[in-house]
Coordinates of C-alpha atoms in Angstrom, one line a residue:
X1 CA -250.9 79.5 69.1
X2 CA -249.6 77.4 72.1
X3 CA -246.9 80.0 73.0
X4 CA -249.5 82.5 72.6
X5 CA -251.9 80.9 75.5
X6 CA -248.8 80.2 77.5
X7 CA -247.6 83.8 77.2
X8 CA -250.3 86.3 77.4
X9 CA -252.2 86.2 80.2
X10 CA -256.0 88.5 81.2
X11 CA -254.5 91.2 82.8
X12 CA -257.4 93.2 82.4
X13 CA -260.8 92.8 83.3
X14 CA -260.1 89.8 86.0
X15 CA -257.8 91.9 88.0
X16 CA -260.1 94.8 87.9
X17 CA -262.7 92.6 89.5
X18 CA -260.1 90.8 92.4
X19 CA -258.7 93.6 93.3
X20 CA -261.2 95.6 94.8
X21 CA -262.8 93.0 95.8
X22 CA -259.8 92.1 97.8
X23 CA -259.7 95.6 99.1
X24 CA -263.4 94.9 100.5
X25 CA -262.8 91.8 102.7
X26 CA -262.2 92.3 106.3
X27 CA -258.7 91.2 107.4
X28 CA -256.9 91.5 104.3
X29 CA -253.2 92.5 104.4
X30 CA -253.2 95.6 102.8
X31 CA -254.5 98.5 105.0
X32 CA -257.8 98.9 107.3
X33 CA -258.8 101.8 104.8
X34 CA -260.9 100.3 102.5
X35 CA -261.3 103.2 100.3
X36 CA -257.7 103.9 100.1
X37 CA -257.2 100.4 99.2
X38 CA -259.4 100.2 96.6
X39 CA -258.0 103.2 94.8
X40 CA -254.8 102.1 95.0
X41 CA -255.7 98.5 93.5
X42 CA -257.6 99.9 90.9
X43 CA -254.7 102.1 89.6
X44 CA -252.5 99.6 89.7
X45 CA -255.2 96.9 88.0
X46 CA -255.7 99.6 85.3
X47 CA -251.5 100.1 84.7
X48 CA -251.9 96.2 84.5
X49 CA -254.4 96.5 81.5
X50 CA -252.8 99.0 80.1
X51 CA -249.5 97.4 79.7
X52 CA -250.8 94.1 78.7
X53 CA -252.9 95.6 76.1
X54 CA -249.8 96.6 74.9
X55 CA -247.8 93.5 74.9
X56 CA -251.2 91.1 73.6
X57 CA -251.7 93.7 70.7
X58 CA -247.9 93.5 69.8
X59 CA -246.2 90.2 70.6
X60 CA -249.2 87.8 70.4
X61 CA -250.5 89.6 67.8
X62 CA -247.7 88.8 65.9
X63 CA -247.9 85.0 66.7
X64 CA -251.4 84.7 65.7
X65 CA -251.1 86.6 62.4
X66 CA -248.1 84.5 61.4
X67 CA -249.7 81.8 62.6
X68 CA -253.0 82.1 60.2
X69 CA -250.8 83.2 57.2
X70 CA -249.2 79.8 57.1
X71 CA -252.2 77.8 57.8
X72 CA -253.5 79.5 55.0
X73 CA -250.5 79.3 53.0
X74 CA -250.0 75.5 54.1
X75 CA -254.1 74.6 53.0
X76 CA -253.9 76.4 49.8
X77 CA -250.8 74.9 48.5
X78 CA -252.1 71.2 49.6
X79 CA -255.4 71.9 47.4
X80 CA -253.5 73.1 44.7
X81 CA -251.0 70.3 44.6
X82 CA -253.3 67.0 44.9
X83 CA -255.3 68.0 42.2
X84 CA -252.4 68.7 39.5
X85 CA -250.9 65.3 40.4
X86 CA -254.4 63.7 39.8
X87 CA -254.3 65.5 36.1
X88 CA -251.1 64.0 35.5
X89 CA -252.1 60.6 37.0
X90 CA -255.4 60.4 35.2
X91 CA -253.2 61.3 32.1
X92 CA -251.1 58.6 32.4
X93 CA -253.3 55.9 33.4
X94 CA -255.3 56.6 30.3
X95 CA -252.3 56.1 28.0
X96 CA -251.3 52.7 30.4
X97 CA -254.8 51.3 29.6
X98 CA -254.7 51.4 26.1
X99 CA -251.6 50.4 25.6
X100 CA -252.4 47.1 28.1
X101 CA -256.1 46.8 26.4
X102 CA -257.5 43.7 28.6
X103 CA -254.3 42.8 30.2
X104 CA -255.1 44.7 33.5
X105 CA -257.5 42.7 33.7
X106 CA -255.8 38.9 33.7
X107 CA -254.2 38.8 36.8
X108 CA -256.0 40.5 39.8
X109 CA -254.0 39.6 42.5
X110 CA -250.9 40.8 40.7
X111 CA -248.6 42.8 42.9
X112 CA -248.2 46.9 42.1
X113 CA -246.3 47.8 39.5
X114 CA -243.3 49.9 40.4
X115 CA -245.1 52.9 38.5
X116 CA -248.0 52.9 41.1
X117 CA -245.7 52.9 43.9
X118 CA -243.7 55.7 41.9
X119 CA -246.7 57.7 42.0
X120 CA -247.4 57.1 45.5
X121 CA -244.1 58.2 46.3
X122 CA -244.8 61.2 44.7
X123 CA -248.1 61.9 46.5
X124 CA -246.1 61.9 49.7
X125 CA -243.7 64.4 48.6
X126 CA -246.3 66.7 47.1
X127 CA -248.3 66.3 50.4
X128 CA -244.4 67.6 52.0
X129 CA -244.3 70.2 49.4
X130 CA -246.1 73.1 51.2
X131 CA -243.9 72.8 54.2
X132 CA -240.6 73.3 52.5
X133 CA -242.1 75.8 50.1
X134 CA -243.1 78.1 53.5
X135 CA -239.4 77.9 54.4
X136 CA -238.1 78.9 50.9
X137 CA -240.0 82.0 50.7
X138 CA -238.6 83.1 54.0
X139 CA -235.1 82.0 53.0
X140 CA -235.1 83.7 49.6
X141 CA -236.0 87.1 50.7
X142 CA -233.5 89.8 51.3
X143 CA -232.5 91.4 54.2
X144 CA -234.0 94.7 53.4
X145 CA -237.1 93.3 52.4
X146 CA -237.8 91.6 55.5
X147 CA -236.4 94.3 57.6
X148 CA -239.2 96.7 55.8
X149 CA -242.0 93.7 56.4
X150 CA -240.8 93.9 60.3
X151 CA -241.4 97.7 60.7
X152 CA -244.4 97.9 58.5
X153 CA -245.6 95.2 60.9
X154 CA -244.3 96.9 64.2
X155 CA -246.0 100.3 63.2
X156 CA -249.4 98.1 61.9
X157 CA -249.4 96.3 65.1
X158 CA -248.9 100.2 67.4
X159 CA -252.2 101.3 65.5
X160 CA -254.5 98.8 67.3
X161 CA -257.4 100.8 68.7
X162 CA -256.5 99.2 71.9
X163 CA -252.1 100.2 71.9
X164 CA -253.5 103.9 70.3
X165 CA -256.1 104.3 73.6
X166 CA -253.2 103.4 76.1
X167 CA -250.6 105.2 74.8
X168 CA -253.0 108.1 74.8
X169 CA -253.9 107.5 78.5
X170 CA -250.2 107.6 79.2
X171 CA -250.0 110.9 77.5
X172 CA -252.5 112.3 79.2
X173 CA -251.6 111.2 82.7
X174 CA -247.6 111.8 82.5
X175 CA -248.3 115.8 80.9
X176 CA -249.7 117.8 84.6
X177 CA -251.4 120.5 82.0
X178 CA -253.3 118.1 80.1
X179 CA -254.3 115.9 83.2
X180 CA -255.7 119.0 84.7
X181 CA -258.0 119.2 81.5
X182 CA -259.5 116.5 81.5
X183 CA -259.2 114.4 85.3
X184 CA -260.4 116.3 88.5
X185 CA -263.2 117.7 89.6
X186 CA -262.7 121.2 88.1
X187 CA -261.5 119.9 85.4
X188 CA -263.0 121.4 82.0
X189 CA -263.6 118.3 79.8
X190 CA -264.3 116.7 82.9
X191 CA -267.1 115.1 80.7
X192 CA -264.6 113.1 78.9
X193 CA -263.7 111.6 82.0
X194 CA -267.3 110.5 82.9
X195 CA -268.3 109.1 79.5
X196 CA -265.1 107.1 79.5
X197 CA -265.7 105.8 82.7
X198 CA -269.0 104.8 82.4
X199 CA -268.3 103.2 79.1
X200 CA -265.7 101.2 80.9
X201 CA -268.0 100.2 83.5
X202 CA -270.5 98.7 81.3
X203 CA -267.5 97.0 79.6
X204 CA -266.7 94.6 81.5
X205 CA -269.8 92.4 82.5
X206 CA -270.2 92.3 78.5
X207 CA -266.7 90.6 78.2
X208 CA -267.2 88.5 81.1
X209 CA -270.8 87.5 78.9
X210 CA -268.5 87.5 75.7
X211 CA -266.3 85.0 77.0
X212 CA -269.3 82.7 78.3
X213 CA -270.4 82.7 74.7
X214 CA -267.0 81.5 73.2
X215 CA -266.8 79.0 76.1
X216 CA -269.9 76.8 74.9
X217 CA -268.2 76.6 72.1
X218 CA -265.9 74.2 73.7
X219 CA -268.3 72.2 75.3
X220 CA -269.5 71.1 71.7
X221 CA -266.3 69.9 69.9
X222 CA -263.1 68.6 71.2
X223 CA -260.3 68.5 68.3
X224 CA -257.5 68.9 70.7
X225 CA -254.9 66.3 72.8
X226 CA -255.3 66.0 76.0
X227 CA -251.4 66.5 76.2
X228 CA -251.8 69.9 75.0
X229 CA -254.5 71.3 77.3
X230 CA -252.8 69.5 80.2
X231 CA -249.3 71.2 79.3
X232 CA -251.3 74.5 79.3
X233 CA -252.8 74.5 82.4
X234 CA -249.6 73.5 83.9
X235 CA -247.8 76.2 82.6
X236 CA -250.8 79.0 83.5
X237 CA -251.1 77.9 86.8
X238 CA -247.9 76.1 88.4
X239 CA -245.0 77.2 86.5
X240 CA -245.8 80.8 85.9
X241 CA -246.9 81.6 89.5
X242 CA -243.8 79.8 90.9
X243 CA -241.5 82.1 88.6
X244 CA -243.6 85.1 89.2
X245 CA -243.3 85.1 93.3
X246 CA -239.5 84.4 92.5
X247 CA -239.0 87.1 90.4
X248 CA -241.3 89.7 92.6
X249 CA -239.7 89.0 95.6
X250 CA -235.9 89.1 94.1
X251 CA -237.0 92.4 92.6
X252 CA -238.6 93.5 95.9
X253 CA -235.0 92.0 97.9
X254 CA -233.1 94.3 95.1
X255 CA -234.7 97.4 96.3
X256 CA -236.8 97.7 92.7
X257 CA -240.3 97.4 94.2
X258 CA -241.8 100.0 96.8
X259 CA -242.9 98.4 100.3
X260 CA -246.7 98.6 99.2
X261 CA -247.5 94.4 99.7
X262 CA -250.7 95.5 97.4
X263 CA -248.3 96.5 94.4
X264 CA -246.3 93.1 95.0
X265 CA -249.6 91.0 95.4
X266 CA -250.8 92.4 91.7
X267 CA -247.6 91.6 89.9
X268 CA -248.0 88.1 91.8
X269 CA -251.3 88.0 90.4
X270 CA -250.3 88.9 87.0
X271 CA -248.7 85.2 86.5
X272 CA -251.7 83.4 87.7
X273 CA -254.3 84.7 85.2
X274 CA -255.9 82.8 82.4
X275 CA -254.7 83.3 79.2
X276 CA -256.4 86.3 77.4
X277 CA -259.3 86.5 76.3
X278 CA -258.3 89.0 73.0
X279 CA -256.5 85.3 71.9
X280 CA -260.1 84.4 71.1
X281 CA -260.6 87.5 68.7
X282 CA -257.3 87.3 67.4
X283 CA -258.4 83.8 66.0
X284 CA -261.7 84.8 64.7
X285 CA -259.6 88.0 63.0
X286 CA -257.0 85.3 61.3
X287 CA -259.9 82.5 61.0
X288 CA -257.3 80.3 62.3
X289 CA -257.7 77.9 65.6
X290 CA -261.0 78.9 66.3
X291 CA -262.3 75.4 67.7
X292 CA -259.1 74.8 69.4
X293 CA -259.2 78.5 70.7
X294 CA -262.7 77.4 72.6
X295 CA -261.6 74.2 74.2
X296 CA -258.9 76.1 75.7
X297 CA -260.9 78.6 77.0
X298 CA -263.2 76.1 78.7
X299 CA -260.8 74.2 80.9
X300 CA -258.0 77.3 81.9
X301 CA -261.0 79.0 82.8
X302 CA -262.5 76.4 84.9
X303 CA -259.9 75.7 86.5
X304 CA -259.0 79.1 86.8
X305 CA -262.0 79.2 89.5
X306 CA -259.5 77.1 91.8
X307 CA -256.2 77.9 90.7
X308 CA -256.7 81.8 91.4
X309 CA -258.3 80.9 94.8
X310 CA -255.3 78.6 96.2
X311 CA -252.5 81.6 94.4
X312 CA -254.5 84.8 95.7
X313 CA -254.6 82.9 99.3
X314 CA -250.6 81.9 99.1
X315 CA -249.4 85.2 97.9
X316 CA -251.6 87.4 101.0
X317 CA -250.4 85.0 103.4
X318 CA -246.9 85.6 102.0
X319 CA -247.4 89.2 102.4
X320 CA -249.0 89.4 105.2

């Protein structure tokens, strides 16, 4: 789940909001033509979505579904074990107290016998039992078999509403006959276009509201390190922005990037953002980390307040 937080990043609804509002601000380094700008920003904001929605419903899925399999996996293997051993315990210690009648009861400051700290021993190594028992599953399957489980995976994880809607949009937009369908203003099904967008519109204040909701959450119960969120944030907002304005400008110095400093300043952007907020449903979908999911949430996104402040005014002075 760490990896997960670390790795995915809100490339959707946050940028959608900056952007633009970028665009809007006097001065800004990327054209006096505010309009212009802000069409430009939002295509590039909605490529943005569309490709993380892609890599979230794919590669973190993945993390978080494996994830909540062996937590599940893990807890219903440690229930199942304490209470056979107590069976046998209870079984033995019957036989141990008739056979000793009132004898347990001479000496009470006797040490243990070497049976109790046998069965102690053997608590431990029940208590270990899940863990290794995870690992042999995996080890004992074929090739084949887990070759199948990766592509039945693969194709499960491609039929997410959310990969199905983007790789449709692509569809639509690369194909000149079926974009004149649908996108312009003589378009046909023009209409599809216009529901579309004002669904989207309405989308995302009620995210932004969705994501207040998960953040009380945090405020309530605290059952992480503070290592943890501390390594997080670091990661989020120092590391990831310090490789991203690397890798952008070597691209750029490379000759991979067009000379539009909007373009750059998005991908820039794209290594400063909180981690996703789809993590959050991912968790409630596995029932797995939901808690630790929330306390997350609260501090990368309060300090994401700051953090994409001080990056959004490095990376236009840098382009400017």
């Amino acid at each position: 789940m760490i990896i997960a937080f670390c790795s995915a990043g809100n490339l959707g609804n946050l940028l959608l909001i900056i952007v633009p509002a970028v665009c809007d601000e006097d001065g800004n380094p990327f054209g006096k033509d505010r309009s212009r700008c802000r069409s430009r920003g939002l295509s590039y904001s909605s490529l943005s979505m569309a490709l993380g929605g892609l890599f979230i419903w794919t590669h973190t899925y993945s993390l978080m579904q494996k994830a909540g399999k062996m937590y599940h996996k893990m807890q219903s293997k440690s229930i199942q074990c304490p209470a056979d051993s107590d069976e046998e315990h209870l079984a033995q210690g019957d036989d141990q107290v008739k056979v000793d009648g009132e004898a347990a009861y001479a000496d009470e400051e006797a040490p243990l016998p070497a049976s109790a700290k046998l069965a102690e021993h053997n608590d431990e190594n029940q208590m270990e039992a899940p863990l290794l028992s995870c690992e042999s599953d995996i080890a004992n399957k074929g090739f084949w078999t887990n070759l199948k489980e990766t592509i039945h995976q693969v194709v499960e994880e491609l039929m997410a509403p959310p990969t199905v809607s983007a790789i449709v949009g692509f569809v639509v937009g690369l194909l000149p006959w079926l974009k004149s369908l649908v996108i312009g203003d003589g378009a046909p099904l023009r209409v599809i276009q216009e529901s579309l967008q004002l669904m989207g519109n309405g989308t995302i204040p009620c995210i932004t509201l969705i994501l207040g909701g998960n953040l009380t959450q945090g405020l309530r119960k605290s059952v992480l390190k503070r290592t943890v969120i501390i390594t997080i944030v670091c990661i989020r907002y120092v590391i990831l922005p310090l490789i991203g304005m690397a890798v952008v400008h070597a691209a750029y110095g490379v000759g991979f990037l067009p000379h539009d400093p909007l373009y750059r300043y998005v991908l820039m952007m794209q290594f400063a953002m909180p981690p996703a907020m789809n993590i959050g449903t991912m968790a409630q979908l596995f029932d797995v980390g939901q808690e630790e999911c929330s306390v997350i949430f609260l501090w990368t996104y309060l300090i994401a307040a700051i953090a994409l402040t001080t990056w959004s005014t490095i990376f236009m002075s840098i382009l400017s």
